Short mmCIF file of C-alpha atoms in Angstrom, two decimals:
data_model
loop_
_atom_site.label_atom_id
_atom_site.label_comp_id
_atom_site.label_asym_id
_atom_site.label_seq_id
_atom_site.Cartn_x
_atom_site.Cartn_y
_atom_site.Cartn_z
CA MET A 1351 -139.23 -113.50 142.51
CA PRO A 1352 -141.48 -112.58 145.51
CA LYS A 1353 -140.09 -111.56 148.85
CA GLY A 1354 -140.44 -114.81 150.79
CA GLY A 1355 -138.77 -117.07 148.25
CA LYS A 1356 -140.47 -120.01 146.55
CA LYS A 1357 -142.09 -121.46 149.65
CA GLY A 1358 -144.39 -118.51 150.29
CA GLY A 1359 -145.00 -116.38 153.31
CA HIS A 1360 -146.65 -116.81 156.66
CA LYS A 1361 -150.08 -115.77 155.44
CA GLY A 1362 -151.05 -119.13 154.00
CA ARG A 1363 -150.66 -121.11 157.20
CA MET A 1364 -153.54 -122.43 159.23
CA ARG A 1365 -154.47 -120.53 162.31
CA THR A 1366 -154.29 -122.17 165.68
CA TYR A 1367 -156.65 -121.25 168.47
CA THR A 1368 -156.26 -121.71 172.21
CA SER A 1369 -158.91 -123.92 173.78
CA PRO A 1370 -161.00 -122.57 176.67
CA GLU A 1371 -159.51 -125.18 179.02
CA GLU A 1372 -155.99 -123.97 178.28
CA ILE A 1373 -157.02 -120.35 178.91
CA ASP A 1374 -158.55 -121.28 182.28
CA ALA A 1375 -155.42 -123.19 183.28
CA GLN A 1376 -153.19 -120.25 182.33
CA MET A 1377 -155.34 -117.79 184.30
CA LYS A 1378 -155.31 -120.01 187.40
CA ALA A 1379 -151.53 -120.37 187.20
CA GLU A 1380 -151.13 -116.60 186.87
CA LYS A 1381 -153.40 -115.92 189.89
CA GLU A 1382 -151.43 -118.39 192.01
CA ARG A 1383 -148.14 -116.83 190.94
CA LYS A 1384 -149.38 -113.33 191.87
CA LYS A 1385 -150.69 -114.57 195.21
CA ASN A 1386 -147.32 -116.16 196.02
CA GLU A 1387 -145.47 -112.98 195.06
CA GLU A 1388 -147.75 -110.86 197.28
CA GLU A 1389 -147.23 -113.22 200.22
CA GLU A 1390 -143.46 -113.14 199.75
CA GLY A 1391 -143.52 -109.35 199.35
CA ALA A 1392 -145.57 -108.93 202.54
CA ALA A 1393 -143.14 -111.15 204.46
CA VAL A 1394 -140.16 -109.15 203.16
CA ASN A 1395 -141.87 -105.84 204.02
CA ASP A 1396 -142.59 -107.08 207.56
CA ASN A 1397 -138.93 -108.04 208.01
CA GLN A 1398 -137.77 -104.68 206.67
CA SER A 1399 -140.13 -102.72 208.93
CA GLU A 1400 -138.85 -104.69 211.97
CA ASP A 1401 -135.25 -103.98 210.90
CA LYS A 1402 -135.99 -100.28 210.55
CA LEU A 1403 -137.51 -100.13 214.02
CA THR A 1404 -134.49 -101.81 215.58
CA ALA A 1405 -131.91 -99.86 213.54
CA SER A 1406 -130.86 -96.32 214.38
CA GLY A 1407 -132.59 -93.37 212.66
CA SER A 1408 -129.40 -92.29 210.82
CA GLU A 1409 -129.70 -95.10 208.24
CA ASP A 1410 -130.79 -93.99 204.71
CA SER A 1411 -133.82 -95.77 203.33
CA ASP A 1412 -133.91 -96.65 199.64
CA ASP A 1413 -137.54 -97.87 199.65
CA GLU A 1414 -139.16 -94.46 200.10
CA GLY A 1415 -140.80 -94.69 196.69
CA SER A 1416 -141.94 -98.25 197.64
CA HIS A 1417 -141.81 -99.33 194.02
CA LYS A 1418 -141.14 -102.87 192.89
CA LYS A 1419 -137.60 -103.26 191.56
CA LYS A 1420 -137.23 -104.93 188.19
CA GLY A 1421 -134.50 -107.26 186.96
CA VAL A 1422 -131.10 -106.85 188.64
CA GLU A 1423 -132.10 -103.48 190.09
CA GLY A 1424 -132.78 -105.15 193.46
CA LEU A 1425 -129.37 -106.87 193.48
CA ILE A 1426 -127.18 -103.93 192.53
CA GLU A 1427 -127.48 -100.57 194.31
CA ILE A 1428 -126.91 -97.86 191.73
CA GLU A 1429 -127.61 -94.19 192.25
CA ASN A 1430 -128.14 -92.29 189.02
CA PRO A 1431 -127.05 -88.67 189.48
CA ASN A 1432 -129.05 -87.59 186.41
CA ARG A 1433 -132.32 -88.97 187.70
CA ALA A 1434 -134.20 -86.33 189.63
CA ALA A 1435 -136.68 -87.62 192.17
CA GLN A 1436 -140.12 -86.16 191.65
CA LYS A 1437 -141.25 -84.29 194.71
CA SER A 1438 -144.91 -83.50 195.04
CA LYS A 1439 -145.76 -79.96 196.06
CA LYS A 1440 -148.55 -79.23 198.45
CA VAL A 1441 -151.06 -76.54 197.65
CA THR A 1442 -150.16 -74.72 200.86
CA ASP A 1443 -146.48 -74.59 199.88
CA ILE A 1444 -147.09 -72.80 196.59
CA GLU A 1445 -146.62 -69.06 196.94
CA LEU A 1446 -149.20 -67.13 194.99
CA GLU A 1447 -148.65 -63.78 196.73
CA GLY A 1448 -144.98 -63.51 195.80
CA PRO A 1449 -143.83 -61.42 192.83
CA ARG A 1450 -144.12 -63.59 189.74
CA GLN A 1451 -141.82 -63.01 186.80
CA LEU A 1452 -143.77 -62.56 183.59
CA SER A 1453 -142.54 -63.90 180.30
CA ARG A 1454 -141.75 -61.53 177.45
CA ARG A 1455 -144.93 -62.48 175.61
CA GLU A 1456 -147.08 -61.93 178.68
CA ARG A 1457 -145.48 -58.50 179.31
CA GLU A 1458 -145.99 -57.48 175.68
CA GLU A 1459 -149.61 -58.62 175.77
CA ILE A 1460 -150.30 -56.59 178.92
CA GLU A 1461 -148.59 -53.52 177.44
CA LYS A 1462 -150.62 -53.91 174.26
CA GLN A 1463 -153.88 -54.05 176.20
CA LYS A 1464 -152.97 -50.98 178.27
CA ALA A 1465 -152.02 -49.01 175.14
CA LYS A 1466 -155.34 -49.95 173.52
CA GLU A 1467 -157.27 -48.82 176.61
CA ARG A 1468 -155.37 -45.48 176.68
CA TYR A 1469 -156.10 -44.91 172.98
CA MET A 1470 -159.81 -45.65 173.45
CA LYS A 1471 -160.02 -43.14 176.35
CA MET A 1472 -158.32 -40.47 174.27
CA HIS A 1473 -160.51 -41.31 171.28
CA LEU A 1474 -163.68 -40.94 173.32
CA ALA A 1475 -162.40 -37.61 174.66
CA GLY A 1476 -161.79 -36.49 171.05
CA LYS A 1477 -158.05 -35.95 171.42
CA THR A 1478 -156.80 -38.32 168.72
CA ASP A 1479 -156.40 -37.42 165.04
CA GLN A 1480 -158.91 -40.06 164.05
CA ALA A 1481 -161.49 -38.73 166.53
CA LYS A 1482 -160.98 -35.17 165.26
CA ALA A 1483 -161.45 -36.34 161.66
CA ASP A 1484 -164.60 -38.24 162.65
CA LEU A 1485 -166.03 -35.19 164.43
CA ALA A 1486 -165.29 -32.95 161.43
CA ARG A 1487 -166.95 -35.45 159.10
CA LEU A 1488 -169.99 -35.62 161.40
CA ALA A 1489 -170.24 -31.81 161.47
CA ILE A 1490 -170.19 -31.68 157.65
CA ILE A 1491 -172.88 -34.36 157.40
CA LYS A 1492 -175.01 -32.58 160.01
CA LYS A 1493 -174.77 -29.28 158.09
CA GLN A 1494 -175.67 -31.01 154.79
CA ARG A 1495 -178.73 -32.60 156.40
CA GLU A 1496 -179.85 -29.26 157.86
CA ASP A 1497 -179.49 -27.60 154.44
CA ALA A 1498 -181.42 -30.42 152.79
CA ALA A 1499 -184.20 -30.16 155.39
CA ARG A 1500 -184.38 -26.35 154.98
CA LYS A 1501 -184.51 -26.68 151.17
CA LYS A 1502 -187.23 -29.32 151.40
CA GLU A 1503 -189.26 -27.10 153.72
CA GLU A 1504 -188.94 -24.16 151.30
CA GLU A 1505 -190.03 -26.34 148.38
CA ARG A 1506 -193.03 -27.56 150.38
CA LYS A 1507 -194.03 -23.97 151.25
CA ALA A 1508 -193.57 -22.90 147.62
CA LYS A 1509 -195.73 -25.79 146.40
CA GLU A 1510 -198.35 -24.98 149.00
CA ALA A 1511 -198.37 -21.33 147.91
CA VAL A 1512 -198.80 -22.39 144.29
CA GLN A 1513 -201.73 -24.61 145.23
CA VAL A 1514 -203.34 -21.81 147.23
CA ALA A 1515 -202.87 -19.42 144.34
CA ALA A 1516 -204.29 -21.98 141.91
CA ALA A 1517 -207.26 -22.55 144.18
CA ALA A 1518 -207.84 -18.80 144.50
CA ALA A 1519 -207.66 -18.34 140.78
CA LYS A 1520 -210.07 -21.20 140.24
CA GLY A 1521 -212.38 -19.76 142.87
CA LEU A 1522 -212.37 -16.35 141.11
CA HIS A 1523 -212.95 -18.03 137.81
CA MET A 1524 -215.93 -19.90 139.24
CA LEU A 1525 -217.31 -16.70 140.74
CA SER A 1526 -217.07 -14.93 137.42
CA LEU A 1527 -218.96 -17.73 135.68
CA LYS A 1528 -221.84 -17.51 138.05
#
């Protein structure tokens, strides 16, 4: 059997719509209610400000936050010791010059960056094992390239000498034919 029983659920009912006249009436009533509340609140605030002026300065004021109290909050004075009042800090009160404690992650990140910078300086100076290996590898490659260039130059000279000799032999051969 389906969830709603035999009679069916709420989905088959006809929908009812609010007429525009009813909406206008509700909005007017709400505006009037808000206006009345504001007038009453202003009158109460005026009375409280007059009372504060006449009373001595040692009296504690509960309306410093000037927030509207909900429900029975206005009737019963309860101080919650767990509720911390939020105090706004001014930009001038914040101390930026003072020594700031870094978190462990921040300290480790700074140390890591400094160690990397030290290693790069030593690497560029050629004092690390990796730099020494790189320099040795570069020296070997440089020597191989010089040897290859020298060998190529010798081959070119040898080829040139063979061509000159061939040309000379051909020239002698041509002279002998004439």
